[in-house]
Amino acid sequence: MDVEEILARFDREIRRHPREGPGAVVEREPGVVRVVSADGGWTGITWAGLAGRDAEEVIAAQIARFAAAGRPWEWKWYSHDAPPDLPARLLAAGFEPGPPETLLVAEVAALPQHPELPEGVRLVPVTGEREAGLLVRVHDEVFGGDHSVIGRHVLTRPGTVKAVVAMAGERPICAGRIEFHPGTAFAGIWGGGTVADWRGKGVFRALVAHRAAQAAAAGYRYLQVDASDDSRPILERLGFARLATTTPFVHA
């Protein structure tokens, strides 16, 4: 796998041409691609190439543009973005960094695609409000905070987003989603958080295999994930390769 070639393709197909949900607007100007969403959807900078530009001036212009949104927004920085000192400039402009993650990619054909579940665990697709509520319940327990916006996100994009919940009896113990990007080579997987007493039993790996099979069935070549330090070693053992690191810089 040519990591540099795939990273360039990821920038071109995903970051520079984002596909967001209903009510989202993609805006472009020299050196910047941004998304402005309604109803609590993701809002921020998906791509920036500021080499040869006045970075402070561009940053100030984005802050002014997003001020009208009236809520926090994110500058999603990747480790290969120029200029190299962009994180320091964002900090100086009042941004707060979130936890860094690792951008991983795998060839779908090389991934396991047959979920091996622990005894008593089953996978339930999210098809309506009840299952979406179970997904939100898992995310709230594992990651903290209120993730109801993700439940709405899944239900309003049935053609490009599919989610699944792992159930142990009537208890949701893990949940994740796959997002398809039509016209590109990439599908992305998100979530996958597992409640504490079920970790290390193969549930996370089973959800990856389930979503890899969905990506294969839909004809995608690559599966992409922004991995935490907890999930990265598991994903690398499954065949994912590191492309870059990414950090969300949030402006209030």
PDB file of C-alpha atoms in Angstrom, residues 14-184:
ATOM      1  CA  ILE A  14     -12.655  13.375   1.330  1.00  0.00           C
ATOM      2  CA  ARG A  15     -11.203  16.489   2.896  1.00  0.00           C
ATOM      3  CA  ARG A  16     -11.515  18.801  -0.119  1.00  0.00           C
ATOM      4  CA  HIS A  17     -14.942  17.462  -1.133  1.00  0.00           C
ATOM      5  CA  PRO A  18     -16.796  16.793   2.128  1.00  0.00           C
ATOM      6  CA  ARG A  19     -20.248  15.239   1.983  1.00  0.00           C
ATOM      7  CA  GLU A  20     -22.251  16.271   4.996  1.00  0.00           C
ATOM      8  CA  GLY A  21     -25.860  15.742   5.969  1.00  0.00           C
ATOM      9  CA  PRO A  22     -29.069  17.653   5.245  1.00  0.00           C
ATOM     10  CA  GLY A  23     -28.806  21.382   5.885  1.00  0.00           C
ATOM     11  CA  ALA A  24     -25.001  21.457   5.634  1.00  0.00           C
ATOM     12  CA  VAL A  25     -23.292  23.934   3.313  1.00  0.00           C
ATOM     13  CA  VAL A  26     -19.779  23.443   1.926  1.00  0.00           C
ATOM     14  CA  GLU A  27     -17.881  26.696   1.380  1.00  0.00           C
ATOM     15  CA  ARG A  28     -14.574  27.161  -0.405  1.00  0.00           C
ATOM     16  CA  GLU A  29     -12.063  29.965  -0.631  1.00  0.00           C
ATOM     17  CA  PRO A  30      -8.341  29.981  -1.496  1.00  0.00           C
ATOM     18  CA  GLY A  31      -6.594  27.590   0.876  1.00  0.00           C
ATOM     19  CA  VAL A  32      -9.685  26.547   2.876  1.00  0.00           C
ATOM     20  CA  VAL A  33     -12.679  24.192   2.677  1.00  0.00           C
ATOM     21  CA  ARG A  34     -15.259  24.507   5.450  1.00  0.00           C
ATOM     22  CA  VAL A  35     -18.621  23.035   6.398  1.00  0.00           C
ATOM     23  CA  VAL A  36     -21.411  24.999   8.068  1.00  0.00           C
ATOM     24  CA  SER A  37     -24.133  22.691   9.393  1.00  0.00           C
ATOM     25  CA  ALA A  38     -27.549  23.209  10.912  1.00  0.00           C
ATOM     26  CA  ASP A  39     -29.213  21.374  13.802  1.00  0.00           C
ATOM     27  CA  GLY A  40     -26.044  20.572  15.717  1.00  0.00           C
ATOM     28  CA  GLY A  41     -24.248  18.889  12.812  1.00  0.00           C
ATOM     29  CA  TRP A  42     -20.477  19.031  12.457  1.00  0.00           C
ATOM     30  CA  THR A  43     -19.202  22.524  11.617  1.00  0.00           C
ATOM     31  CA  GLY A  44     -15.625  23.506  10.853  1.00  0.00           C
ATOM     32  CA  ILE A  45     -12.600  23.380   8.563  1.00  0.00           C
ATOM     33  CA  THR A  46     -12.115  20.061   6.762  1.00  0.00           C
ATOM     34  CA  TRP A  47      -9.058  21.049   4.710  1.00  0.00           C
ATOM     35  CA  ALA A  48      -6.556  23.877   4.749  1.00  0.00           C
ATOM     36  CA  GLY A  49      -3.481  24.484   2.607  1.00  0.00           C
ATOM     37  CA  LEU A  50      -1.909  27.703   3.809  1.00  0.00           C
ATOM     38  CA  ALA A  51       1.607  27.387   2.366  1.00  0.00           C
ATOM     39  CA  GLY A  52       2.513  30.760   0.842  1.00  0.00           C
ATOM     40  CA  ARG A  53      -0.466  32.479   2.484  1.00  0.00           C
ATOM     41  CA  ASP A  54      -0.755  34.750   5.512  1.00  0.00           C
ATOM     42  CA  ALA A  55      -1.881  32.112   8.030  1.00  0.00           C
ATOM     43  CA  GLU A  56      -2.923  34.623  10.696  1.00  0.00           C
ATOM     44  CA  GLU A  57      -5.059  36.480   8.183  1.00  0.00           C
ATOM     45  CA  VAL A  58      -6.765  33.269   7.015  1.00  0.00           C
ATOM     46  CA  ILE A  59      -7.362  32.123  10.605  1.00  0.00           C
ATOM     47  CA  ALA A  60      -8.883  35.493  11.527  1.00  0.00           C
ATOM     48  CA  ALA A  61     -11.160  35.324   8.492  1.00  0.00           C
ATOM     49  CA  GLN A  62     -12.448  31.881   9.529  1.00  0.00           C
ATOM     50  CA  ILE A  63     -13.121  33.052  13.077  1.00  0.00           C
ATOM     51  CA  ALA A  64     -15.131  35.960  11.673  1.00  0.00           C
ATOM     52  CA  ARG A  65     -17.040  33.671   9.298  1.00  0.00           C
ATOM     53  CA  PHE A  66     -18.028  31.183  11.995  1.00  0.00           C
ATOM     54  CA  ALA A  67     -18.947  33.837  14.566  1.00  0.00           C
ATOM     55  CA  ALA A  68     -22.437  33.976  13.051  1.00  0.00           C
ATOM     56  CA  ALA A  69     -22.955  30.259  13.759  1.00  0.00           C
ATOM     57  CA  GLY A  70     -23.120  30.995  17.473  1.00  0.00           C
ATOM     58  CA  ARG A  71     -21.607  27.699  18.617  1.00  0.00           C
ATOM     59  CA  PRO A  72     -18.201  26.027  18.921  1.00  0.00           C
ATOM     60  CA  TRP A  73     -16.580  24.870  15.687  1.00  0.00           C
ATOM     61  CA  GLU A  74     -13.569  22.791  14.782  1.00  0.00           C
ATOM     62  CA  TRP A  75     -10.442  23.226  12.707  1.00  0.00           C
ATOM     63  CA  LYS A  76      -9.512  19.628  11.882  1.00  0.00           C
ATOM     64  CA  TRP A  77      -5.721  19.723  11.577  1.00  0.00           C
ATOM     65  CA  TYR A  78      -3.669  16.899  10.037  1.00  0.00           C
ATOM     66  CA  SER A  79       0.033  16.407  10.662  1.00  0.00           C
ATOM     67  CA  HIS A  80       0.981  16.999   7.007  1.00  0.00           C
ATOM     68  CA  ASP A  81      -0.899  20.302   6.712  1.00  0.00           C
ATOM     69  CA  ALA A  82       1.131  23.417   5.938  1.00  0.00           C
ATOM     70  CA  PRO A  83       2.565  25.441   7.489  1.00  0.00           C
ATOM     71  CA  PRO A  84       4.125  23.055  10.044  1.00  0.00           C
ATOM     72  CA  ASP A  85       3.590  25.550  12.874  1.00  0.00           C
ATOM     73  CA  LEU A  86      -0.157  25.868  12.204  1.00  0.00           C
ATOM     74  CA  PRO A  87      -1.061  24.280  15.592  1.00  0.00           C
ATOM     75  CA  ALA A  88       0.877  27.002  17.433  1.00  0.00           C
ATOM     76  CA  ARG A  89      -0.875  29.665  15.374  1.00  0.00           C
ATOM     77  CA  LEU A  90      -4.275  28.142  16.165  1.00  0.00           C
ATOM     78  CA  LEU A  91      -3.454  28.086  19.877  1.00  0.00           C
ATOM     79  CA  ALA A  92      -2.420  31.728  19.725  1.00  0.00           C
ATOM     80  CA  ALA A  93      -5.763  32.548  18.084  1.00  0.00           C
ATOM     81  CA  GLY A  94      -7.741  31.048  20.977  1.00  0.00           C
ATOM     82  CA  PHE A  95      -8.335  27.474  19.844  1.00  0.00           C
ATOM     83  CA  GLU A  96      -8.305  24.554  22.298  1.00  0.00           C
ATOM     84  CA  PRO A  97      -6.850  21.219  21.104  1.00  0.00           C
ATOM     85  CA  GLY A  98      -8.800  18.024  21.584  1.00  0.00           C
ATOM     86  CA  PRO A  99      -7.267  14.551  21.946  1.00  0.00           C
ATOM     87  CA  PRO A 100      -5.103  13.643  18.933  1.00  0.00           C
ATOM     88  CA  GLU A 101      -6.073  10.629  16.846  1.00  0.00           C
ATOM     89  CA  THR A 102      -4.359   8.546  14.172  1.00  0.00           C
ATOM     90  CA  LEU A 103      -5.684   8.470  10.615  1.00  0.00           C
ATOM     91  CA  LEU A 104      -5.642   4.787   9.623  1.00  0.00           C
ATOM     92  CA  VAL A 105      -6.575   3.198   6.297  1.00  0.00           C
ATOM     93  CA  ALA A 106      -6.862  -0.414   5.150  1.00  0.00           C
ATOM     94  CA  GLU A 107      -7.650  -2.172   1.895  1.00  0.00           C
ATOM     95  CA  VAL A 108     -11.182  -3.495   2.411  1.00  0.00           C
ATOM     96  CA  ALA A 109     -10.362  -6.742   0.618  1.00  0.00           C
ATOM     97  CA  ALA A 110      -7.586  -7.479   3.130  1.00  0.00           C
ATOM     98  CA  LEU A 111      -9.743  -7.076   6.245  1.00  0.00           C
ATOM     99  CA  PRO A 112     -11.683  -9.778   8.111  1.00  0.00           C
ATOM    100  CA  GLN A 113     -15.335  -9.622   7.032  1.00  0.00           C
ATOM    101  CA  HIS A 114     -16.959 -12.336   9.128  1.00  0.00           C
ATOM    102  CA  PRO A 115     -17.817 -11.099  12.645  1.00  0.00           C
ATOM    103  CA  GLU A 116     -16.852 -13.507  15.413  1.00  0.00           C
ATOM    104  CA  LEU A 117     -19.077 -12.609  18.352  1.00  0.00           C
ATOM    105  CA  PRO A 118     -18.836 -13.791  21.962  1.00  0.00           C
ATOM    106  CA  GLU A 119     -21.526 -16.193  23.060  1.00  0.00           C
ATOM    107  CA  GLY A 120     -24.804 -14.422  23.777  1.00  0.00           C
ATOM    108  CA  VAL A 121     -23.963 -11.302  21.750  1.00  0.00           C
ATOM    109  CA  ARG A 122     -25.839 -10.341  18.598  1.00  0.00           C
ATOM    110  CA  LEU A 123     -25.674  -7.418  16.161  1.00  0.00           C
ATOM    111  CA  VAL A 124     -28.754  -5.255  15.649  1.00  0.00           C
ATOM    112  CA  PRO A 125     -28.873  -2.778  12.728  1.00  0.00           C
ATOM    113  CA  VAL A 126     -30.087   0.744  13.484  1.00  0.00           C
ATOM    114  CA  THR A 127     -33.285   1.145  11.470  1.00  0.00           C
ATOM    115  CA  GLY A 128     -35.439   3.355  13.670  1.00  0.00           C
ATOM    116  CA  GLU A 129     -35.743   5.470  16.803  1.00  0.00           C
ATOM    117  CA  ARG A 130     -35.436   2.548  19.218  1.00  0.00           C
ATOM    118  CA  GLU A 131     -32.135   1.286  17.838  1.00  0.00           C
ATOM    119  CA  ALA A 132     -30.811   4.836  17.478  1.00  0.00           C
ATOM    120  CA  GLY A 133     -31.556   5.333  21.160  1.00  0.00           C
ATOM    121  CA  LEU A 134     -29.509   2.238  22.001  1.00  0.00           C
ATOM    122  CA  LEU A 135     -26.594   3.583  19.948  1.00  0.00           C
ATOM    123  CA  VAL A 136     -26.752   6.918  21.766  1.00  0.00           C
ATOM    124  CA  ARG A 137     -26.932   5.130  25.124  1.00  0.00           C
ATOM    125  CA  VAL A 138     -23.682   3.249  24.392  1.00  0.00           C
ATOM    126  CA  HIS A 139     -21.894   6.379  23.170  1.00  0.00           C
ATOM    127  CA  ASP A 140     -22.990   8.372  26.226  1.00  0.00           C
ATOM    128  CA  GLU A 141     -21.751   5.636  28.579  1.00  0.00           C
ATOM    129  CA  VAL A 142     -18.435   5.041  26.825  1.00  0.00           C
ATOM    130  CA  PHE A 143     -17.436   8.538  25.725  1.00  0.00           C
ATOM    131  CA  GLY A 144     -19.404  10.740  28.122  1.00  0.00           C
ATOM    132  CA  GLY A 145     -21.579  13.684  27.154  1.00  0.00           C
ATOM    133  CA  ASP A 146     -24.726  13.779  25.034  1.00  0.00           C
ATOM    134  CA  HIS A 147     -24.523  12.017  21.649  1.00  0.00           C
ATOM    135  CA  SER A 148     -28.156  12.377  20.601  1.00  0.00           C
ATOM    136  CA  VAL A 149     -27.006  14.293  17.506  1.00  0.00           C
ATOM    137  CA  ILE A 150     -25.364  11.079  16.257  1.00  0.00           C
ATOM    138  CA  GLY A 151     -28.653   9.224  16.569  1.00  0.00           C
ATOM    139  CA  ARG A 152     -30.338  11.895  14.457  1.00  0.00           C
ATOM    140  CA  HIS A 153     -27.430  11.847  12.009  1.00  0.00           C
ATOM    141  CA  VAL A 154     -27.873   8.119  11.388  1.00  0.00           C
ATOM    142  CA  LEU A 155     -31.624   8.344  10.874  1.00  0.00           C
ATOM    143  CA  THR A 156     -31.496  11.326   8.490  1.00  0.00           C
ATOM    144  CA  ARG A 157     -28.883   9.767   6.176  1.00  0.00           C
ATOM    145  CA  PRO A 158     -30.071   6.179   5.604  1.00  0.00           C
ATOM    146  CA  GLY A 159     -28.514   6.023   2.130  1.00  0.00           C
ATOM    147  CA  THR A 160     -24.975   6.911   3.163  1.00  0.00           C
ATOM    148  CA  VAL A 161     -24.789   6.005   6.867  1.00  0.00           C
ATOM    149  CA  LYS A 162     -25.421   2.595   8.437  1.00  0.00           C
ATOM    150  CA  ALA A 163     -25.107   1.860  12.146  1.00  0.00           C
ATOM    151  CA  VAL A 164     -25.134  -1.270  14.263  1.00  0.00           C
ATOM    152  CA  VAL A 165     -25.445  -2.042  17.971  1.00  0.00           C
ATOM    153  CA  ALA A 166     -23.988  -5.086  19.707  1.00  0.00           C
ATOM    154  CA  MET A 167     -26.460  -6.447  22.252  1.00  0.00           C
ATOM    155  CA  ALA A 168     -25.769  -8.767  25.185  1.00  0.00           C
ATOM    156  CA  GLY A 169     -29.283  -9.866  25.991  1.00  0.00           C
ATOM    157  CA  GLU A 170     -31.210  -6.595  26.207  1.00  0.00           C
ATOM    158  CA  ARG A 171     -28.148  -4.502  27.079  1.00  0.00           C
ATOM    159  CA  PRO A 172     -26.344  -2.482  24.378  1.00  0.00           C
ATOM    160  CA  ILE A 173     -22.604  -2.997  24.872  1.00  0.00           C
ATOM    161  CA  CYS A 174     -20.986  -1.576  21.714  1.00  0.00           C
ATOM    162  CA  ALA A 175     -22.074   0.524  18.751  1.00  0.00           C
ATOM    163  CA  GLY A 176     -20.592   2.002  15.604  1.00  0.00           C
ATOM    164  CA  ARG A 177     -21.428   3.297  12.164  1.00  0.00           C
ATOM    165  CA  ILE A 178     -20.046   3.298   8.658  1.00  0.00           C
ATOM    166  CA  GLU A 179     -20.293   6.329   6.388  1.00  0.00           C
ATOM    167  CA  PHE A 180     -20.124   5.878   2.623  1.00  0.00           C
ATOM    168  CA  HIS A 181     -18.705   8.601   0.387  1.00  0.00           C
ATOM    169  CA  PRO A 182     -20.237   8.068  -3.078  1.00  0.00           C
ATOM    170  CA  GLY A 183     -17.904   8.768  -5.963  1.00  0.00           C
ATOM    171  CA  THR A 184     -14.795   8.093  -3.853  1.00  0.00           C
TER     172      THR A 184
END
